[in-house]
Structures are given as structure tokens and as C-alpha cells.
mmCIF file of C-alpha atoms in Angstrom:
data_model
loop_
_atom_site.group_PDB
_atom_site.id
_atom_site.type_symbol
_atom_site.label_atom_id
_atom_site.label_comp_id
_atom_site.label_asym_id
_atom_site.label_seq_id
_atom_site.Cartn_x
_atom_site.Cartn_y
_atom_site.Cartn_z
ATOM 1 C CA MET A 1 223.640 -262.415 3.237
ATOM 2 C CA GLU A 2 222.904 -265.179 5.731
ATOM 3 C CA LEU A 3 224.104 -268.783 5.631
ATOM 4 C CA ARG A 4 220.500 -269.848 6.156
ATOM 5 C CA GLN A 5 219.472 -268.061 2.967
ATOM 6 C CA LEU A 6 222.280 -269.721 1.024
ATOM 7 C CA ARG A 7 221.302 -273.139 2.356
ATOM 8 C CA TYR A 8 217.642 -272.609 1.428
ATOM 9 C CA PHE A 9 218.585 -271.442 -2.076
ATOM 10 C CA VAL A 10 220.917 -274.401 -2.682
ATOM 11 C CA THR A 11 218.248 -276.854 -1.516
ATOM 12 C CA VAL A 12 215.609 -275.327 -3.798
ATOM 13 C CA ALA A 13 218.110 -275.324 -6.661
ATOM 14 C CA GLU A 14 218.744 -279.037 -6.116
ATOM 15 C CA GLU A 15 215.075 -279.979 -5.757
ATOM 16 C CA LEU A 16 213.637 -277.428 -8.244
ATOM 17 C CA HIS A 17 210.510 -277.471 -6.077
ATOM 18 C CA PHE A 18 209.803 -275.313 -3.035
ATOM 19 C CA GLY A 19 207.599 -277.935 -1.383
ATOM 20 C CA ARG A 20 210.212 -280.709 -1.612
ATOM 21 C CA ALA A 21 212.944 -278.307 -0.495
ATOM 22 C CA ALA A 22 210.875 -277.349 2.552
ATOM 23 C CA GLU A 23 210.330 -281.009 3.451
ATOM 24 C CA ARG A 24 214.055 -281.693 3.139
ATOM 25 C CA LEU A 25 214.869 -278.692 5.337
ATOM 26 C CA HIS A 26 212.028 -279.467 7.790
ATOM 27 C CA ILE A 27 210.859 -275.866 7.382
ATOM 28 C CA ALA A 28 207.474 -274.507 6.311
ATOM 29 C CA GLN A 29 207.449 -273.831 2.563
ATOM 30 C CA PRO A 30 206.525 -270.115 2.837
ATOM 31 C CA ALA A 31 209.568 -269.512 5.057
ATOM 32 C CA VAL A 32 211.844 -271.054 2.409
ATOM 33 C CA SER A 33 210.293 -268.869 -0.283
ATOM 34 C CA GLN A 34 210.595 -265.723 1.846
ATOM 35 C CA GLN A 35 214.270 -266.244 2.652
ATOM 36 C CA VAL A 36 215.159 -266.930 -0.998
ATOM 37 C CA GLN A 37 213.340 -263.738 -1.972
ATOM 38 C CA ARG A 38 215.316 -261.808 0.648
ATOM 39 C CA LEU A 39 218.520 -263.231 -0.789
ATOM 40 C CA GLU A 40 217.491 -262.127 -4.278
ATOM 41 C CA ARG A 41 216.749 -258.620 -3.018
ATOM 42 C CA LYS A 42 220.171 -258.394 -1.385
ATOM 43 C CA LEU A 43 221.887 -259.597 -4.554
ATOM 44 C CA LYS A 44 219.644 -257.435 -6.775
ATOM 45 C CA VAL A 45 219.143 -260.336 -9.195
ATOM 46 C CA GLN A 46 216.526 -263.033 -9.724
ATOM 47 C CA LEU A 47 217.965 -266.462 -8.994
ATOM 48 C CA LEU A 48 214.893 -268.575 -9.708
ATOM 49 C CA GLU A 49 212.115 -268.562 -12.269
ATOM 50 C CA ARG A 50 208.837 -269.440 -10.542
ATOM 51 C CA SER A 51 205.511 -270.628 -11.891
ATOM 52 C CA PRO A 52 202.677 -272.635 -10.269
ATOM 53 C CA ARG A 53 204.022 -275.809 -11.920
ATOM 54 C CA ARG A 54 207.742 -275.262 -12.353
ATOM 55 C CA VAL A 55 210.840 -273.835 -10.694
ATOM 56 C CA SER A 56 214.060 -273.324 -12.654
ATOM 57 C CA LEU A 57 217.364 -271.514 -12.250
ATOM 58 C CA THR A 58 217.961 -268.247 -14.067
ATOM 59 C CA GLU A 59 221.348 -267.526 -15.608
ATOM 60 C CA ALA A 60 222.211 -265.596 -12.437
ATOM 61 C CA GLY A 61 221.115 -268.581 -10.361
ATOM 62 C CA LEU A 62 223.305 -270.955 -12.360
ATOM 63 C CA ARG A 63 226.307 -268.673 -11.860
ATOM 64 C CA PHE A 64 225.590 -268.151 -8.152
ATOM 65 C CA LEU A 65 224.983 -271.803 -7.218
ATOM 66 C CA PRO A 66 228.646 -273.032 -7.214
ATOM 67 C CA GLY A 67 229.727 -270.083 -5.064
ATOM 68 C CA ALA A 68 226.862 -270.623 -2.630
ATOM 69 C CA ARG A 69 227.809 -274.293 -2.267
ATOM 70 C CA ALA A 70 231.444 -273.319 -1.690
ATOM 71 C CA VAL A 71 230.495 -270.864 1.061
ATOM 72 C CA LEU A 72 228.362 -273.475 2.841
ATOM 73 C CA ALA A 73 231.139 -276.075 2.562
ATOM 74 C CA ALA A 74 233.657 -273.604 3.961
ATOM 75 C CA ALA A 75 231.351 -272.764 6.869
ATOM 76 C CA ASP A 76 230.846 -276.461 7.665
ATOM 77 C CA GLN A 77 234.603 -277.048 7.496
ATOM 78 C CA ALA A 78 235.261 -274.095 9.796
ATOM 79 C CA ARG A 79 232.798 -275.397 12.368
ATOM 80 C CA ALA A 80 234.321 -278.874 12.200
ATOM 81 C CA SER A 81 237.864 -277.547 12.673
ATOM 82 C CA VAL A 82 236.877 -275.529 15.753
ATOM 83 C CA ALA A 83 235.033 -278.468 17.269
ATOM 84 C CA GLU A 84 238.056 -280.704 16.670
ATOM 85 C CA LEU A 85 240.406 -278.123 18.178
ATOM 86 C CA ALA A 86 238.224 -277.841 21.257
ATOM 87 C CA GLY A 87 238.240 -281.594 21.610
ATOM 88 C CA GLU A 88 234.497 -281.786 22.071
ATOM 89 C CA ARG A 89 231.428 -282.501 20.002
ATOM 90 C CA ALA A 90 228.561 -280.073 19.705
ATOM 91 C CA THR A 91 225.508 -280.744 21.826
ATOM 92 C CA VAL A 92 222.664 -282.054 19.685
ATOM 93 C CA PHE A 93 219.111 -280.909 20.479
ATOM 94 C CA ARG A 94 216.466 -282.814 18.519
ATOM 95 C CA ILE A 95 213.122 -281.104 17.937
ATOM 96 C CA GLY A 96 210.084 -282.773 16.412
ATOM 97 C CA THR A 97 208.368 -280.320 14.085
ATOM 98 C CA VAL A 98 204.911 -279.801 12.675
ATOM 99 C CA SER A 99 203.927 -277.951 9.497
ATOM 100 C CA GLY A 100 202.889 -274.320 9.662
ATOM 101 C CA LEU A 101 205.308 -273.034 12.333
ATOM 102 C CA GLY A 102 206.478 -270.347 9.919
ATOM 103 C CA GLU A 103 208.386 -267.420 11.355
ATOM 104 C CA ARG A 104 208.258 -268.832 14.877
ATOM 105 C CA LEU A 105 210.493 -271.740 13.920
ATOM 106 C CA ASP A 106 212.831 -269.305 12.168
ATOM 107 C CA ALA A 107 212.995 -267.291 15.398
ATOM 108 C CA VAL A 108 213.852 -270.418 17.374
ATOM 109 C CA LEU A 109 216.665 -271.389 14.993
ATOM 110 C CA ASP A 110 218.038 -267.841 14.947
ATOM 111 C CA GLY A 111 217.890 -267.709 18.740
ATOM 112 C CA PHE A 112 219.895 -270.907 19.128
ATOM 113 C CA ALA A 113 222.448 -269.676 16.579
ATOM 114 C CA GLU A 114 222.883 -266.415 18.502
ATOM 115 C CA ARG A 115 222.735 -267.659 22.090
ATOM 116 C CA ALA A 116 223.812 -271.290 21.950
ATOM 117 C CA ALA A 117 226.077 -271.639 18.931
ATOM 118 C CA GLN A 118 227.579 -274.825 20.373
ATOM 119 C CA VAL A 119 224.189 -276.546 20.113
ATOM 120 C CA ARG A 120 223.325 -278.262 16.837
ATOM 121 C CA VAL A 121 219.571 -278.211 16.392
ATOM 122 C CA GLU A 122 218.169 -281.131 14.416
ATOM 123 C CA LEU A 123 214.599 -280.878 13.112
ATOM 124 C CA ILE A 124 212.706 -284.148 12.720
ATOM 125 C CA ALA A 125 209.383 -284.262 10.835
ATOM 126 C CA VAL A 126 207.331 -287.392 11.581
ATOM 127 C CA PRO A 127 203.586 -288.001 12.197
ATOM 128 C CA VAL A 128 202.271 -286.867 15.560
ATOM 129 C CA GLN A 129 201.986 -290.283 17.226
ATOM 130 C CA GLU A 130 205.507 -291.219 16.180
ATOM 131 C CA ARG A 131 206.673 -287.783 17.328
ATOM 132 C CA MET A 132 205.361 -288.439 20.838
ATOM 133 C CA ARG A 133 206.805 -291.960 20.915
ATOM 134 C CA GLN A 134 210.221 -290.574 20.042
ATOM 135 C CA VAL A 135 209.981 -287.983 22.813
ATOM 136 C CA ALA A 136 208.971 -290.686 25.291
ATOM 137 C CA ASP A 137 211.881 -292.992 24.388
ATOM 138 C CA GLY A 138 214.464 -290.199 24.169
ATOM 139 C CA ARG A 139 215.042 -290.090 20.422
ATOM 140 C CA LEU A 140 213.608 -286.559 20.447
ATOM 141 C CA ASP A 141 214.292 -284.017 23.181
ATOM 142 C CA VAL A 142 211.054 -282.139 22.566
ATOM 143 C CA ALA A 143 208.309 -281.954 19.942
ATOM 144 C CA PHE A 144 205.790 -279.403 18.770
ATOM 145 C CA VAL A 145 202.230 -280.808 18.860
ATOM 146 C CA ARG A 146 198.972 -279.272 17.675
ATOM 147 C CA SER A 147 195.999 -279.594 20.025
ATOM 148 C CA PRO A 148 197.833 -281.919 22.424
ATOM 149 C CA ALA A 149 195.731 -284.448 24.353
ATOM 150 C CA PRO A 150 197.718 -285.153 27.572
ATOM 151 C CA GLN A 151 195.459 -288.051 28.585
ATOM 152 C CA GLU A 152 196.696 -290.000 25.543
ATOM 153 C CA SER A 153 200.337 -289.761 26.655
ATOM 154 C CA PRO A 154 200.488 -289.776 30.454
ATOM 155 C CA GLU A 155 204.278 -290.264 30.404
ATOM 156 C CA LEU A 156 204.716 -286.859 28.766
ATOM 157 C CA ASP A 157 204.190 -283.303 29.909
ATOM 158 C CA PHE A 158 202.745 -280.712 27.532
ATOM 159 C CA LEU A 159 203.934 -277.140 27.915
ATOM 160 C CA PRO A 160 201.727 -274.445 26.357
ATOM 161 C CA ALA A 161 203.389 -272.530 23.550
ATOM 162 C CA TRP A 162 200.908 -270.329 21.674
ATOM 163 C CA GLU A 163 197.561 -270.178 19.866
ATOM 164 C CA ASP A 164 197.933 -270.445 16.105
ATOM 165 C CA PRO A 165 195.110 -268.519 14.350
ATOM 166 C CA LEU A 166 193.741 -269.548 10.985
ATOM 167 C CA VAL A 167 192.777 -267.307 8.075
ATOM 168 C CA VAL A 168 190.684 -268.079 5.010
ATOM 169 C CA ALA A 169 192.376 -268.093 1.599
ATOM 170 C CA LEU A 170 190.243 -267.008 -1.363
ATOM 171 C CA PRO A 171 190.731 -266.150 -5.049
ATOM 172 C CA ALA A 172 191.694 -262.486 -5.205
ATOM 173 C CA ARG A 173 188.843 -261.667 -7.615
ATOM 174 C CA HIS A 174 186.092 -263.313 -5.575
ATOM 175 C CA PRO A 175 183.565 -260.876 -4.039
ATOM 176 C CA LEU A 176 184.324 -262.152 -0.524
ATOM 177 C CA ALA A 177 187.945 -261.039 -0.990
ATOM 178 C CA GLU A 178 186.762 -257.427 -0.719
ATOM 179 C CA ARG A 179 185.703 -257.904 2.907
ATOM 180 C CA GLU A 180 187.985 -257.222 5.860
ATOM 181 C CA VAL A 181 186.720 -260.337 7.679
ATOM 182 C CA VAL A 182 184.800 -263.369 6.416
ATOM 183 C CA ARG A 183 181.958 -265.215 8.105
ATOM 184 C CA ILE A 184 182.091 -268.984 7.789
ATOM 185 C CA ALA A 185 178.435 -269.112 6.746
ATOM 186 C CA ASP A 186 179.270 -266.971 3.700
ATOM 187 C CA LEU A 187 181.589 -269.739 2.452
ATOM 188 C CA ALA A 188 178.829 -272.353 2.230
ATOM 189 C CA ALA A 189 178.444 -272.075 -1.546
ATOM 190 C CA LEU A 190 182.186 -272.528 -2.215
ATOM 191 C CA PRO A 191 184.016 -275.876 -2.351
ATOM 192 C CA LEU A 192 186.545 -276.372 0.443
ATOM 193 C CA ARG A 193 190.025 -277.552 -0.549
ATOM 194 C CA MET A 194 191.873 -279.137 2.376
ATOM 195 C CA THR A 195 194.410 -281.792 3.160
ATOM 196 C CA GLU A 196 193.225 -285.265 4.107
ATOM 197 C CA ARG A 197 192.241 -285.710 7.744
ATOM 198 C CA ARG A 198 194.970 -288.271 8.405
ATOM 199 C CA ASN A 199 197.568 -285.579 7.684
ATOM 200 C CA HIS A 200 196.193 -282.922 10.079
ATOM 201 C CA PRO A 201 193.236 -284.292 12.075
ATOM 202 C CA ALA A 202 193.020 -281.348 14.498
ATOM 203 C CA LEU A 203 192.913 -278.828 11.648
ATOM 204 C CA VAL A 204 190.327 -280.702 9.589
ATOM 205 C CA ASP A 205 188.109 -281.349 12.620
ATOM 206 C CA LEU A 206 188.222 -277.680 13.659
ATOM 207 C CA VAL A 207 187.202 -276.420 10.208
ATOM 208 C CA LEU A 208 184.473 -279.008 9.613
ATOM 209 C CA SER A 209 183.008 -278.417 13.086
ATOM 210 C CA ALA A 210 182.929 -274.664 12.423
ATOM 211 C CA CYS A 211 181.077 -275.266 9.159
ATOM 212 C CA GLN A 212 178.547 -277.496 10.915
ATOM 213 C CA ARG A 213 177.897 -274.812 13.532
ATOM 214 C CA ALA A 214 177.350 -272.366 10.674
ATOM 215 C CA GLY A 215 174.674 -274.690 9.282
ATOM 216 C CA PHE A 216 176.302 -276.432 6.332
ATOM 217 C CA GLU A 217 178.488 -279.321 5.222
ATOM 218 C CA PRO A 218 181.201 -278.026 2.887
ATOM 219 C CA THR A 219 181.500 -279.419 -0.621
ATOM 220 C CA PRO A 220 184.994 -280.923 -0.834
ATOM 221 C CA ALA A 221 187.335 -279.862 -3.621
ATOM 222 C CA PRO A 222 190.154 -282.276 -4.605
ATOM 223 C CA ALA A 223 192.763 -282.507 -1.845
ATOM 224 C CA ALA A 224 196.246 -281.162 -2.569
ATOM 225 C CA GLY A 225 199.573 -282.574 -1.498
ATOM 226 C CA ASN A 226 201.035 -279.414 -0.007
ATOM 227 C CA LEU A 227 200.281 -275.767 0.730
ATOM 228 C CA GLN A 228 201.991 -274.497 -2.416
ATOM 229 C CA ASP A 229 199.781 -276.630 -4.666
ATOM 230 C CA THR A 230 196.642 -275.728 -2.707
ATOM 231 C CA LEU A 231 197.262 -271.986 -3.023
ATOM 232 C CA ALA A 232 198.119 -272.378 -6.693
ATOM 233 C CA ALA A 233 194.704 -274.008 -7.210
ATOM 234 C CA VAL A 234 192.936 -271.237 -5.265
ATOM 235 C CA GLY A 235 194.845 -268.672 -7.308
ATOM 236 C CA THR A 236 193.400 -269.969 -10.583
ATOM 237 C CA GLY A 237 190.270 -267.990 -9.719
ATOM 238 C CA ILE A 238 187.916 -270.976 -9.653
ATOM 239 C CA PRO A 239 185.583 -270.363 -6.656
ATOM 240 C CA MET A 240 186.945 -272.311 -3.689
ATOM 241 C CA TRP A 241 188.487 -271.669 -0.289
ATOM 242 C CA THR A 242 190.964 -273.158 2.115
ATOM 243 C CA VAL A 243 192.466 -272.313 5.493
ATOM 244 C CA VAL A 244 196.053 -271.300 6.217
ATOM 245 C CA TYR A 245 197.896 -270.593 9.435
ATOM 246 C CA ALA A 246 198.246 -266.834 9.782
ATOM 247 C CA SER A 247 201.981 -267.221 10.384
ATOM 248 C CA ASN A 248 202.332 -268.867 6.975
ATOM 249 C CA ALA A 249 199.993 -266.448 5.228
ATOM 250 C CA ARG A 250 202.251 -263.534 6.184
ATOM 251 C CA LEU A 251 205.065 -265.156 4.207
ATOM 252 C CA VAL A 252 203.076 -265.843 1.044
ATOM 253 C CA HIS A 253 203.301 -263.350 -1.831
ATOM 254 C CA ASN A 254 200.724 -264.461 -4.376
ATOM 255 C CA PRO A 255 198.689 -261.642 -5.964
ATOM 256 C CA ARG A 256 196.040 -264.152 -7.095
ATOM 257 C CA VAL A 257 195.197 -265.166 -3.509
ATOM 258 C CA VAL A 258 193.990 -263.088 -0.548
ATOM 259 C CA PHE A 259 193.904 -264.013 3.120
ATOM 260 C CA ARG A 260 191.192 -262.762 5.445
ATOM 261 C CA PRO A 261 190.612 -263.381 9.173
ATOM 262 C CA PHE A 262 187.479 -265.198 10.260
ATOM 263 C CA ALA A 263 184.708 -263.211 11.922
ATOM 264 C CA GLU A 264 184.137 -266.066 14.371
ATOM 265 C CA VAL A 265 186.234 -266.532 17.490
ATOM 266 C CA GLY A 266 187.939 -269.839 18.159
ATOM 267 C CA MET A 267 189.412 -270.344 14.690
ATOM 268 C CA SER A 268 192.834 -271.240 16.019
ATOM 269 C CA LEU A 269 194.723 -274.285 17.212
ATOM 270 C CA PRO A 270 196.872 -274.502 20.334
ATOM 271 C CA ILE A 271 200.504 -275.465 19.940
ATOM 272 C CA GLY A 272 202.179 -277.317 22.785
ATOM 273 C CA LEU A 273 205.613 -278.721 23.535
ATOM 274 C CA ALA A 274 205.705 -282.428 24.327
ATOM 275 C CA VAL A 275 208.519 -283.270 26.759
ATOM 276 C CA ARG A 276 209.343 -286.153 29.039
ATOM 277 C CA ALA A 277 208.075 -285.587 32.561
ATOM 278 C CA ASP A 278 211.629 -285.574 33.927
ATOM 279 C CA ALA A 279 213.118 -283.421 31.141
ATOM 280 C CA VAL A 280 215.499 -280.709 32.364
ATOM 281 C CA SER A 281 218.129 -279.050 30.190
ATOM 282 C CA PRO A 282 219.480 -275.604 29.283
ATOM 283 C CA GLN A 283 218.408 -276.241 25.698
ATOM 284 C CA LEU A 284 214.789 -276.845 26.730
ATOM 285 C CA ASN A 285 214.832 -273.727 28.888
ATOM 286 C CA LEU A 286 216.146 -271.674 25.969
ATOM 287 C CA LEU A 287 213.503 -273.093 23.610
ATOM 288 C CA VAL A 288 210.699 -272.161 26.008
ATOM 289 C CA GLU A 289 212.149 -268.679 26.402
ATOM 290 C CA LEU A 290 212.431 -268.169 22.641
ATOM 291 C CA ILE A 291 208.904 -269.242 21.761
ATOM 292 C CA HIS A 292 207.474 -266.857 24.354
ATOM 293 C CA ASP A 293 209.658 -263.956 23.295
ATOM 294 C CA LYS A 294 206.997 -261.845 21.551
ATOM 295 C CA ASP A 295 209.351 -258.863 21.176
ATOM 296 C CA ARG A 296 211.757 -260.984 19.146
ATOM 297 C CA LEU A 297 209.004 -262.197 16.853
ATOM 298 C CA SER A 298 207.579 -258.716 16.344
ATOM 299 C CA GLN A 299 210.943 -257.538 15.040
ATOM 300 C CA ARG A 300 211.226 -260.241 12.373
#
């Protein structure tokens, strides 16, 4: 088993909520769920009882939790003792994160653990404008940004990372779920459940613009606080739809929800790295290398 899996399990056990655990870990919620499931498969027991409204520890989970905490404490103590013996502190590399990075962020963290163990990566989740301010003043070394607008931050450089495609999420029993791809125009009769624009303006603007080009204004369903709650609502079977980053959809295992690619091109958002114009460091070079390492991602 991996220390990361133990840490994710302990955090979920303390929060009893996958969404809050993900926020505390600065990791996308589906990645937390996937790693806990992998841990359960390795142990051949169920550690958590899950329902759309509640998470609780099973008897196995209650027995496993103290040991998991002890292992994590021992690992932290071992790292501290080595750092003290070496007479040096670990290099800290602070990354501003954005929701929906999924397996790519996991790949970055694994890559640093394997190739730069002396670097302690800190993940900071703050709104996009604050993220860029912290990069500019040095509080962050780098930040992920969706649909970066360089003209708004001339003191920063924006390095291209990747295009993040979107997929449509539908109730599994809806007729559209039987199709291999879905046209946006075919969604006109269904309410759209999305986050508020202030949370993800680039995402909301992209989807609403696509609907307008398809000839309709979507009927809004009540907004949800996080992805887990949104998918739980879609999974009730009430006709509605939402959009999910494909990287997150691959980590979701909900038989009541299906994900389908859009027939239209352009249903994706660019991800960039915001850095100071004069930024040069081995850590930044490694980060750029890791996010462009498609072979590594394909093996995950």
C-alpha cells in the first residue's frame, strides 16, 4: 500500500465526507475516492460505507484507522530525523491548484516523490486572481490556471500545459445515455446543473456559449456545492445534465451516472502554468517535464 492512500483514507475518516477531505488535501474529489478504493482492494476489505448523503467507517475501517495513523506518523518522523541528520531543510515548492486536475496532479506528485524526494510540494487552493497575485509576489512558485488571459497579468508568463476536454454527465437511464456521443442541441430540453459562475467563470462561459450556438438558453437546475453532490443529484434519475472534466470522469464509479463526449469540437479548456517572468528553478523544470510526460500518464 502507498502512504498517499493511507493519508487519503485517514483524511476521509476524519472528515466523513469525500468533498471536504478533497478540499483539505487540495486534491480533486474523484482522485481521493479512487485511491481509497485501491487501498480497499489491496486490503480485501471495505473500510468505508458510502451513500450519496453519508460516509461512515465500517468495523474494518475503525480497526484500520489507528494503524494507518501510526504508519503516517512514523513516516513523518523518519523524514524529520533524516532532514535533521543532514543538517538541511527540505526545499519547499508551492503550487497553486485548480479543481479538476485529477490524475494529472497525482502524476505530478508521484513524479516529485520519485525524482525529487528532497522537495516538499505544498498545494495551495485559492481563487484564480489571488492565485496569480501570490505567484507575482513570490508566495507561490507556480500556479495552474484555466483559460489564462496573459494581458491581465503582464508581470507573469503563462506556459501551456494541456487542453482539458469536457464530457456530459447524464442519468444512466436517460435515452441520451445510450448514445456514444451527445450533441449539445439534444440537451436543450434538460435542465443544466452547474456551479455558480463566480466559482469557475471560464467553464460556465464555455458551456453557456456552446448552448447559445446550438440555439437555446439552458434551464438552470439548482447549483450544487461540489462535484460529488452534483453527480449524486444527476444519479437520482431526474432528467438533467452537467459537465465534468474527462480526467475526473475517468475516476468516478457511479452506476447511476454515465459520461459521454460531446459531438462538437472545442468543448475543452486550456490549462496553463502561471510563473513569474524571471522564474528559473529545477523544480519548475521538473514540473513542466512531468505535465508533458504523456507516457507516464498513460500508464496510470
